[in-house]
Short mmCIF file of C-alpha atoms in Angstrom, two decimals:
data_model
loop_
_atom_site.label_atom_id
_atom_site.label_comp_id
_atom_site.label_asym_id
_atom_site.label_seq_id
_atom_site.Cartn_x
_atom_site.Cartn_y
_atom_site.Cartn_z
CA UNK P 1 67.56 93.13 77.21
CA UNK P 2 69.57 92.53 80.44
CA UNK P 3 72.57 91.58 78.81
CA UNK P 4 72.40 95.17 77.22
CA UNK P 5 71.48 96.67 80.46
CA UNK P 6 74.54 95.50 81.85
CA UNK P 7 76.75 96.53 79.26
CA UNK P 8 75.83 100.04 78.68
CA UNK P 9 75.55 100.95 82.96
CA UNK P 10 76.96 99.85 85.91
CA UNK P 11 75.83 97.52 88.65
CA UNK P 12 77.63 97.43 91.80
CA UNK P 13 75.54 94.75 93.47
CA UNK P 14 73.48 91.53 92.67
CA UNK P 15 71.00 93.61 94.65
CA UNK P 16 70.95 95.93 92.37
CA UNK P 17 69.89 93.66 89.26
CA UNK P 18 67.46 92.01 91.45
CA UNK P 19 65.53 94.71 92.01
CA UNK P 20 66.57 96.31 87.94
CA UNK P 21 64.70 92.65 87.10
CA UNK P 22 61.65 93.48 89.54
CA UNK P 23 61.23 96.91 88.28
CA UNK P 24 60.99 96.18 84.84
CA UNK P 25 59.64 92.75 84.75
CA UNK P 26 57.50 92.36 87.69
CA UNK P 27 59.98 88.96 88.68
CA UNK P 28 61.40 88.45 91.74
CA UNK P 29 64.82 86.79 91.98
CA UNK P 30 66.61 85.69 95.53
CA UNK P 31 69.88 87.38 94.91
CA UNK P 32 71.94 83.75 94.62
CA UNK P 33 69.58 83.16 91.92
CA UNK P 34 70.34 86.56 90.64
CA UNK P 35 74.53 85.44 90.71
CA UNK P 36 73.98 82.23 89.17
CA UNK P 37 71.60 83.88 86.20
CA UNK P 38 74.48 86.82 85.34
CA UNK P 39 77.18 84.09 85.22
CA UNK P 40 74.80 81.87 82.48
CA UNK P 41 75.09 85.07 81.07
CA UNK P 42 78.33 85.63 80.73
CA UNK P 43 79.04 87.61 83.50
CA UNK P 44 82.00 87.66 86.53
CA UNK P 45 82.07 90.10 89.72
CA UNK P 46 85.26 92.14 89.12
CA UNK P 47 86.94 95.45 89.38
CA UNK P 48 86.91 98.05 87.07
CA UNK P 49 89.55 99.09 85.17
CA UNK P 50 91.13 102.10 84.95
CA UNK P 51 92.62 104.28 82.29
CA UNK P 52 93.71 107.77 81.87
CA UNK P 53 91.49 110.09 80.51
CA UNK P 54 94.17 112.22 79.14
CA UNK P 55 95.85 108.96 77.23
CA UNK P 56 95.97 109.89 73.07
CA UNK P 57 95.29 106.71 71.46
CA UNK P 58 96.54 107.70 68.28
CA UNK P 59 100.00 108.58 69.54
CA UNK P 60 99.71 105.17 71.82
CA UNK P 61 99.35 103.49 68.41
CA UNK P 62 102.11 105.33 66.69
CA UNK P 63 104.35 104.43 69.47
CA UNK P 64 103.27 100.26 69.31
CA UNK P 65 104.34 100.55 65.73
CA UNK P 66 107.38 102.41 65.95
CA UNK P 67 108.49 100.04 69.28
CA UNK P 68 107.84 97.14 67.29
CA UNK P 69 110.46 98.38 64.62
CA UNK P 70 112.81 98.55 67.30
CA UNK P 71 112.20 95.17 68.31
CA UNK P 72 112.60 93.79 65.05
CA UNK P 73 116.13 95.24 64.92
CA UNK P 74 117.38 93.90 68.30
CA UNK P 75 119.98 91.63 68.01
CA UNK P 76 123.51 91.08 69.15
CA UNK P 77 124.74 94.53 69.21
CA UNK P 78 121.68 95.83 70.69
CA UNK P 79 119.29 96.07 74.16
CA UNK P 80 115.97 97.40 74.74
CA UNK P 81 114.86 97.98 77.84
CA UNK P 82 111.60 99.39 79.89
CA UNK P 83 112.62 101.72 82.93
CA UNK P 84 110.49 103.70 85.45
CA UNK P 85 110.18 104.30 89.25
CA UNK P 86 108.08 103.19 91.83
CA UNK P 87 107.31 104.46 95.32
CA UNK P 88 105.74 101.60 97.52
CA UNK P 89 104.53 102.78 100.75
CA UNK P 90 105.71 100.44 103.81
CA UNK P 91 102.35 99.47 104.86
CA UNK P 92 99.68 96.18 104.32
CA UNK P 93 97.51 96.54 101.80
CA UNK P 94 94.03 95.06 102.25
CA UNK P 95 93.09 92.78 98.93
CA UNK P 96 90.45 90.14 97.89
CA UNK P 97 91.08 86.43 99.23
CA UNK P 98 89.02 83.39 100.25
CA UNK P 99 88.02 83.82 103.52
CA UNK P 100 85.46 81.79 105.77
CA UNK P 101 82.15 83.82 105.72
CA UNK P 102 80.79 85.35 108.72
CA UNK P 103 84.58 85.49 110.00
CA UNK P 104 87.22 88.49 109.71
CA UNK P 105 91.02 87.97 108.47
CA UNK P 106 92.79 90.44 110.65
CA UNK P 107 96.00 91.32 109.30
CA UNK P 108 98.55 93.72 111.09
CA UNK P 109 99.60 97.30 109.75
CA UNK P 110 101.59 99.98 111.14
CA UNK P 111 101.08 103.56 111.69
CA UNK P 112 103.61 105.06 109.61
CA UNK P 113 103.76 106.16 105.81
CA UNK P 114 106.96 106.05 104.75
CA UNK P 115 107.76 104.95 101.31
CA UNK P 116 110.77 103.50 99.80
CA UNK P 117 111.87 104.78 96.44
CA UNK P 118 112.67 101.91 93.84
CA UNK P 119 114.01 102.86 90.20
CA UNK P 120 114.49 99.51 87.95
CA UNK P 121 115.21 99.07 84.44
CA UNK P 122 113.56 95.55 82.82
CA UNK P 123 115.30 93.92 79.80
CA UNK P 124 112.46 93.70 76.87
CA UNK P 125 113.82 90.73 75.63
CA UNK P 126 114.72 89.02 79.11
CA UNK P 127 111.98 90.31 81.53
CA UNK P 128 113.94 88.32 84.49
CA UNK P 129 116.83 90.70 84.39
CA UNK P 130 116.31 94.19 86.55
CA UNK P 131 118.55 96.21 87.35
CA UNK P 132 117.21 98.03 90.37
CA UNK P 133 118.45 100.62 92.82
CA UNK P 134 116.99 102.08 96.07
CA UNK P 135 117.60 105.51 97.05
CA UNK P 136 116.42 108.31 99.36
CA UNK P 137 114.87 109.93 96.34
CA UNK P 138 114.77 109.57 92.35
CA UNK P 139 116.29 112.45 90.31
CA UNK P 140 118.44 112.62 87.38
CA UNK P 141 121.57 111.59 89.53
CA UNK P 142 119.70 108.09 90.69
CA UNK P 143 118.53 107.76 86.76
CA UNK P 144 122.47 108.33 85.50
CA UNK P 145 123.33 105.54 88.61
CA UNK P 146 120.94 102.66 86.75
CA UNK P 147 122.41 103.68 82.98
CA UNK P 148 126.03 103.40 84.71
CA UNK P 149 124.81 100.02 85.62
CA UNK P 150 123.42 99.79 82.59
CA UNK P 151 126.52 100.27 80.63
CA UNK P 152 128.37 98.17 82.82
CA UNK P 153 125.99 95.17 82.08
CA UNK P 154 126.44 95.35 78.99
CA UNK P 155 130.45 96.55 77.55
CA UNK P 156 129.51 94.33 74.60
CA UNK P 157 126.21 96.46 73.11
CA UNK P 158 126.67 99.13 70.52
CA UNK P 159 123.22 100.20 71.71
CA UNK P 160 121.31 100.35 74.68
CA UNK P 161 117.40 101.64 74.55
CA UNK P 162 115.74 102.80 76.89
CA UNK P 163 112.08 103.73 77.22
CA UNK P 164 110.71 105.48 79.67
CA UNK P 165 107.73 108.28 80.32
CA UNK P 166 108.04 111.58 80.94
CA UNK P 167 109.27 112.15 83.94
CA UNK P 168 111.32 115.43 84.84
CA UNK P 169 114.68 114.14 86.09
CA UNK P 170 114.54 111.90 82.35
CA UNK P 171 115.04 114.66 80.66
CA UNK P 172 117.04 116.56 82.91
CA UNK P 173 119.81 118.55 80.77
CA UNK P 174 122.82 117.37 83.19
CA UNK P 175 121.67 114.17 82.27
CA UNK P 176 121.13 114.56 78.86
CA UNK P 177 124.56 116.04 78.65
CA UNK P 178 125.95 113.45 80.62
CA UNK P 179 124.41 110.34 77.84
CA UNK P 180 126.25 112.09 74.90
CA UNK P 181 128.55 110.14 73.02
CA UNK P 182 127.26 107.14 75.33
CA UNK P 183 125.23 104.00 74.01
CA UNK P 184 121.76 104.98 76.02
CA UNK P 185 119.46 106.20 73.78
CA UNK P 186 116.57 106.88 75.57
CA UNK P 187 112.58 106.96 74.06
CA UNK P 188 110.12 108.89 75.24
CA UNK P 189 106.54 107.31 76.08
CA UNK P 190 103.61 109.06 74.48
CA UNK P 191 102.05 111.90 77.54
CA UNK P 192 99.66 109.30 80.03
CA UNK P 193 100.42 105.69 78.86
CA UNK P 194 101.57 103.92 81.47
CA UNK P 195 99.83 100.88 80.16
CA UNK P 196 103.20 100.92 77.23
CA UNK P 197 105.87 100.53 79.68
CA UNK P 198 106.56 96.73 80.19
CA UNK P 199 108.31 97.48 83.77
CA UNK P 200 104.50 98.31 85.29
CA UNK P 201 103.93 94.74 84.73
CA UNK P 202 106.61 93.96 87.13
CA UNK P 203 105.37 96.61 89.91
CA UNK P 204 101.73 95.19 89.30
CA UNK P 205 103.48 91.41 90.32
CA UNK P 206 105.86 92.80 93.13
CA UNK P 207 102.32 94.70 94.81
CA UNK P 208 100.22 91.59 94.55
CA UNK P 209 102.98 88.85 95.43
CA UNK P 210 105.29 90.71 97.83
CA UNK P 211 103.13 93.63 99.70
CA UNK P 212 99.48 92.84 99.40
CA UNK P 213 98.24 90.98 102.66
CA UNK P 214 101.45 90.42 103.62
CA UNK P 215 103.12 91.79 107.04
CA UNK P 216 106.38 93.90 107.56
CA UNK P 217 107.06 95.12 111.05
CA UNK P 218 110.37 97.27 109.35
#
């Protein structure tokens, strides 16, 4: 009956359970008594995770299947890869560690918010190779910069795929006129579903291993 309880609501604390278990039972746990019983259980103290609300599964599923065609037919003449943009503010980023309890792990952050603007392209089939670029802002102009790239990379490919989501300057029409008669094709990510786009995998990484709980003065 717990395990159920847990499952269909929330509980944000041990405490919470505890006194769930008093409530309904009449027994009285200590709360690491409480931790120890929920991890017998099957239970681990995590975050959430999110999704958008607005995400169509269906069309999510259509896309898997038609993505996995395209992978199927990669092969010398061809190159998929997974591009999008990402804004990182210049700032430390509190985040879970081991710390001694009863003590604080002070980290330094500064006052300012600027960001810098990142726009990367990931190879599907090589996930170490990125081309990135930084400029003062992404548009269509710093999109057509990473195919030029792009096309450079890669003078042997008959094709060059590119997926990416919806984004305005993507499907900007000087850009669109400007990848006629060129090798990019790109494909369009179902509305919401960032979760399809490879490349977020990378950003996730960079956050956790290069900016969380770690210190830039500049």
């Amino acid at each position: 009956e717990l395990v159920k309880e847990l499952e269909r609501n929330l509980y944000h604390s041990s405490k919470e359970v505890v006194c769930w278990i008093q409530e309904r039972w009449g027994i009285v746990y200590s709360l690491e008594g409480c931790v120890k019983l929920l991890h017998r259980l099957g239970f681990s103290y995590k975050k959430t995770k999110l999704f958008p609300c607005e995400a169509d599964k269906e069309r999510q599923e259509a896309f898997i299947e038609e993505l996995g065609s395209i992978k199927e037919t990669l092969g010398e003449k061809s190159v998929l890869y997974f591009m999008d943009a990402c804004h990182p503010q210049h700032n430390t980023r509190s985040s879970y560690a081991w710390i001694k309890t009863g003590t604080e792990y002070e980290l330094p952050s500064v006052s300012g918010r600027k960001r810098l603007n990142i726009n990367a392209a990931l190879n599907a089939s090589a996930p170490q190779e990125v081309v990135v670029r930084f400029d003062e802002s992404i548009d269509a102009e710093s999109t057509w910069k990473v195919y030029e790239q792009l096309l450079e990379l890669h003078p042997d490919k008959e094709f060059i795929d590119v997926v990416c989501d919806n984004a305005r300057y993507y499907k900007n029409k000087t850009l669109q006129e400007r990848l006629k008669g060129t090798k990019i094709k790109q494909i369009f990510l179902p509305a919401y579903s960032p979760n399809l786009n490879l490349i977020e995998r990378l950003w996730k990484f960079m956050r956790k291993k290069v900016i969380d709980s770690c210190f830039y003065r500049k």
